[in-house]
JSON list of C-alpha atoms in Angstrom, two decimals:
[
{"chain": "V", "resi": 1, "resn": "SER", "atom": "CA", "xyz": [101.55, 74.15, 107.11]},
{"chain": "V", "resi": 2, "resn": "GLN", "atom": "CA", "xyz": [100.22, 75.02, 103.66]},
{"chain": "V", "resi": 3, "resn": "ILE", "atom": "CA", "xyz": [101.71, 71.90, 102.09]},
{"chain": "V", "resi": 4, "resn": "GLU", "atom": "CA", "xyz": [100.05, 69.71, 104.71]},
{"chain": "V", "resi": 5, "resn": "ASP", "atom": "CA", "xyz": [96.74, 71.50, 104.17]},
{"chain": "V", "resi": 6, "resn": "ARG", "atom": "CA", "xyz": [96.92, 71.11, 100.39]},
{"chain": "V", "resi": 7, "resn": "TYR", "atom": "CA", "xyz": [97.03, 67.30, 100.65]},
{"chain": "V", "resi": 8, "resn": "THR", "atom": "CA", "xyz": [94.54, 67.00, 103.50]},
{"chain": "V", "resi": 9, "resn": "THR", "atom": "CA", "xyz": [91.28, 65.48, 102.25]},
{"chain": "V", "resi": 10, "resn": "GLY", "atom": "CA", "xyz": [89.54, 65.17, 105.58]},
{"chain": "V", "resi": 11, "resn": "MET", "atom": "CA", "xyz": [89.69, 64.65, 109.29]},
{"chain": "V", "resi": 12, "resn": "ILE", "atom": "CA", "xyz": [88.98, 61.79, 111.69]},
{"chain": "V", "resi": 13, "resn": "VAL", "atom": "CA", "xyz": [87.82, 62.71, 115.20]},
{"chain": "V", "resi": 14, "resn": "ARG", "atom": "CA", "xyz": [88.15, 60.03, 117.88]},
{"chain": "V", "resi": 15, "resn": "LEU", "atom": "CA", "xyz": [85.47, 59.81, 120.54]},
{"chain": "V", "resi": 16, "resn": "GLN", "atom": "CA", "xyz": [85.96, 57.41, 123.44]},
{"chain": "V", "resi": 17, "resn": "GLU", "atom": "CA", "xyz": [82.76, 56.30, 125.17]},
{"chain": "V", "resi": 18, "resn": "SER", "atom": "CA", "xyz": [84.53, 55.69, 128.49]},
{"chain": "V", "resi": 19, "resn": "THR", "atom": "CA", "xyz": [86.22, 59.12, 128.47]},
{"chain": "V", "resi": 20, "resn": "HIS", "atom": "CA", "xyz": [83.82, 61.40, 126.63]},
{"chain": "V", "resi": 21, "resn": "GLY", "atom": "CA", "xyz": [80.44, 59.66, 126.83]},
{"chain": "V", "resi": 22, "resn": "MET", "atom": "CA", "xyz": [77.97, 59.42, 123.97]},
{"chain": "V", "resi": 23, "resn": "GLN", "atom": "CA", "xyz": [76.39, 62.76, 124.95]},
{"chain": "V", "resi": 24, "resn": "MET", "atom": "CA", "xyz": [79.49, 64.34, 123.37]},
{"chain": "V", "resi": 25, "resn": "ILE", "atom": "CA", "xyz": [78.33, 63.46, 119.82]},
{"chain": "V", "resi": 26, "resn": "PRO", "atom": "CA", "xyz": [75.73, 66.27, 119.55]},
{"chain": "V", "resi": 27, "resn": "LYS", "atom": "CA", "xyz": [78.23, 68.76, 121.05]},
{"chain": "V", "resi": 28, "resn": "LEU", "atom": "CA", "xyz": [80.86, 67.72, 118.53]},
{"chain": "V", "resi": 29, "resn": "ARG", "atom": "CA", "xyz": [78.33, 68.01, 115.70]},
{"chain": "V", "resi": 30, "resn": "GLU", "atom": "CA", "xyz": [77.45, 71.52, 116.84]},
{"chain": "V", "resi": 31, "resn": "VAL", "atom": "CA", "xyz": [81.14, 72.55, 116.73]},
{"chain": "V", "resi": 32, "resn": "THR", "atom": "CA", "xyz": [81.83, 71.01, 113.31]},
{"chain": "V", "resi": 33, "resn": "ARG", "atom": "CA", "xyz": [78.66, 72.50, 111.76]},
{"chain": "V", "resi": 34, "resn": "ALA", "atom": "CA", "xyz": [80.14, 75.95, 112.41]},
{"chain": "V", "resi": 35, "resn": "TYR", "atom": "CA", "xyz": [82.90, 75.17, 109.87]},
{"chain": "V", "resi": 36, "resn": "PRO", "atom": "CA", "xyz": [81.16, 74.00, 106.69]},
{"chain": "V", "resi": 37, "resn": "GLY", "atom": "CA", "xyz": [83.47, 73.02, 103.87]},
{"chain": "V", "resi": 38, "resn": "ARG", "atom": "CA", "xyz": [84.42, 70.37, 101.34]},
{"chain": "V", "resi": 39, "resn": "ARG", "atom": "CA", "xyz": [86.68, 68.12, 103.38]},
{"chain": "V", "resi": 40, "resn": "LYS", "atom": "CA", "xyz": [85.49, 64.75, 104.66]},
{"chain": "V", "resi": 41, "resn": "LEU", "atom": "CA", "xyz": [84.62, 64.33, 108.34]},
{"chain": "V", "resi": 42, "resn": "GLN", "atom": "CA", "xyz": [84.74, 60.92, 110.01]},
{"chain": "V", "resi": 43, "resn": "LEU", "atom": "CA", "xyz": [84.03, 59.96, 113.58]},
{"chain": "V", "resi": 44, "resn": "LEU", "atom": "CA", "xyz": [85.93, 57.05, 115.14]},
{"chain": "V", "resi": 45, "resn": "VAL", "atom": "CA", "xyz": [83.84, 55.91, 118.10]},
{"chain": "V", "resi": 46, "resn": "GLN", "atom": "CA", "xyz": [85.67, 53.65, 120.56]},
{"chain": "V", "resi": 47, "resn": "LEU", "atom": "CA", "xyz": [83.05, 51.91, 122.67]},
{"chain": "V", "resi": 48, "resn": "ALA", "atom": "CA", "xyz": [83.55, 50.94, 126.30]},
{"chain": "V", "resi": 49, "resn": "ASP", "atom": "CA", "xyz": [83.52, 47.22, 125.36]},
{"chain": "V", "resi": 50, "resn": "GLY", "atom": "CA", "xyz": [86.62, 47.72, 123.19]},
{"chain": "V", "resi": 51, "resn": "THR", "atom": "CA", "xyz": [84.97, 47.74, 119.77]},
{"chain": "V", "resi": 52, "resn": "SER", "atom": "CA", "xyz": [85.45, 50.64, 117.37]},
{"chain": "V", "resi": 53, "resn": "VAL", "atom": "CA", "xyz": [83.05, 52.02, 114.79]},
{"chain": "V", "resi": 54, "resn": "THR", "atom": "CA", "xyz": [83.94, 54.54, 112.08]},
{"chain": "V", "resi": 55, "resn": "LEU", "atom": "CA", "xyz": [81.12, 56.80, 110.94]},
{"chain": "V", "resi": 56, "resn": "ASP", "atom": "CA", "xyz": [81.10, 59.11, 107.94]},
{"chain": "V", "resi": 57, "resn": "ALA", "atom": "CA", "xyz": [79.37, 62.42, 108.56]},
{"chain": "V", "resi": 58, "resn": "GLN", "atom": "CA", "xyz": [76.91, 62.10, 105.67]},
{"chain": "V", "resi": 59, "resn": "GLY", "atom": "CA", "xyz": [76.36, 65.38, 103.90]},
{"chain": "V", "resi": 60, "resn": "GLN", "atom": "CA", "xyz": [78.53, 67.34, 106.30]},
{"chain": "V", "resi": 61, "resn": "GLY", "atom": "CA", "xyz": [81.92, 68.41, 105.06]},
{"chain": "V", "resi": 62, "resn": "VAL", "atom": "CA", "xyz": [84.20, 70.67, 107.07]},
{"chain": "V", "resi": 63, "resn": "ASP", "atom": "CA", "xyz": [86.66, 73.47, 106.50]},
{"chain": "V", "resi": 64, "resn": "ILE", "atom": "CA", "xyz": [89.71, 72.27, 108.42]},
{"chain": "V", "resi": 65, "resn": "ASN", "atom": "CA", "xyz": [91.53, 75.15, 110.08]},
{"chain": "V", "resi": 66, "resn": "ASN", "atom": "CA", "xyz": [93.35, 75.89, 113.34]},
{"chain": "V", "resi": 67, "resn": "GLU", "atom": "CA", "xyz": [90.24, 77.34, 114.98]},
{"chain": "V", "resi": 68, "resn": "LEU", "atom": "CA", "xyz": [88.25, 74.14, 114.37]},
{"chain": "V", "resi": 69, "resn": "ARG", "atom": "CA", "xyz": [91.15, 71.99, 115.60]},
{"chain": "V", "resi": 70, "resn": "ASN", "atom": "CA", "xyz": [91.44, 74.11, 118.76]},
{"chain": "V", "resi": 71, "resn": "ARG", "atom": "CA", "xyz": [87.70, 73.89, 119.48]},
{"chain": "V", "resi": 72, "resn": "ILE", "atom": "CA", "xyz": [87.76, 70.10, 119.11]},
{"chain": "V", "resi": 73, "resn": "ASP", "atom": "CA", "xyz": [90.84, 69.90, 121.36]},
{"chain": "V", "resi": 74, "resn": "ASP", "atom": "CA", "xyz": [89.02, 72.05, 123.95]},
{"chain": "V", "resi": 75, "resn": "LEU", "atom": "CA", "xyz": [85.98, 69.77, 123.75]},
{"chain": "V", "resi": 76, "resn": "LEU", "atom": "CA", "xyz": [87.68, 66.34, 123.71]},
{"chain": "V", "resi": 77, "resn": "GLY", "atom": "CA", "xyz": [91.24, 67.00, 124.86]},
{"chain": "V", "resi": 78, "resn": "GLY", "atom": "CA", "xyz": [94.33, 66.85, 122.68]},
{"chain": "V", "resi": 79, "resn": "GLY", "atom": "CA", "xyz": [95.27, 63.85, 120.55]},
{"chain": "V", "resi": 80, "resn": "ASN", "atom": "CA", "xyz": [91.80, 63.01, 119.22]},
{"chain": "V", "resi": 81, "resn": "ILE", "atom": "CA", "xyz": [92.20, 64.45, 115.72]},
{"chain": "V", "resi": 82, "resn": "GLN", "atom": "CA", "xyz": [93.87, 62.72, 112.79]},
{"chain": "V", "resi": 83, "resn": "MET", "atom": "CA", "xyz": [94.16, 64.22, 109.32]},
{"chain": "V", "resi": 84, "resn": "ILE", "atom": "CA", "xyz": [93.28, 62.18, 106.24]},
{"chain": "V", "resi": 85, "resn": "THR", "atom": "CA", "xyz": [95.87, 62.95, 103.58]},
{"chain": "V", "resi": 86, "resn": "ARG", "atom": "CA", "xyz": [96.63, 61.84, 100.05]},
{"chain": "V", "resi": 87, "resn": "ALA", "atom": "CA", "xyz": [100.05, 61.74, 98.48]},
{"chain": "V", "resi": 88, "resn": "PRO", "atom": "CA", "xyz": [100.90, 64.50, 96.02]},
{"chain": "V", "resi": 89, "resn": "LYS", "atom": "CA", "xyz": [100.60, 63.57, 92.36]},
{"chain": "V", "resi": 90, "resn": "VAL", "atom": "CA", "xyz": [103.91, 63.45, 90.54]},
{"chain": "V", "resi": 91, "resn": "GLN", "atom": "CA", "xyz": [103.95, 65.71, 87.50]},
{"chain": "V", "resi": 92, "resn": "ASN", "atom": "CA", "xyz": [105.46, 63.87, 84.55]},
{"chain": "V", "resi": 93, "resn": "SER", "atom": "CA", "xyz": [106.11, 66.12, 81.58]},
{"chain": "V", "resi": 94, "resn": "GLY", "atom": "CA", "xyz": [107.50, 63.29, 79.46]},
{"chain": "V", "resi": 95, "resn": "ARG", "atom": "CA", "xyz": [110.90, 64.97, 79.12]},
{"chain": "V", "resi": 96, "resn": "ARG", "atom": "CA", "xyz": [114.03, 63.09, 80.04]},
{"chain": "V", "resi": 97, "resn": "PHE", "atom": "CA", "xyz": [117.16, 64.53, 81.53]},
{"chain": "V", "resi": 98, "resn": "GLY", "atom": "CA", "xyz": [119.96, 64.93, 79.01]},
{"chain": "V", "resi": 99, "resn": "SER", "atom": "CA", "xyz": [117.78, 64.93, 75.90]}
]
C-alpha cells in the first residue's frame, strides 16, 4: 500500500546458507542492482552453524517495488524479505481542542 511504502526506509533480505548457499549472494546483488534507489538494503545471512550476520549493502540503495520483491521471492522463495519501517511523525500544530 502507499501508506506502507511512505514509511518504508529499507529492506532486509534473509539468506540461509543451508538453503540457498553462499553462491546466491552474487545473484541477489545482480537482481538488486537493477533497482537503484534511496532505500537501505541489508542482508541477513544465517550461517549453517546457527550464527547470523547482518550486512549493510554499502553504497547500494534500492527502489523497493513489487517487481523487485517478486524477483527476490523467485530467487530465494517467499518469506525472506522484511521491510524496515519508521513510525509516522505526529504533526503538532500547537492548537488545542476547544480553544
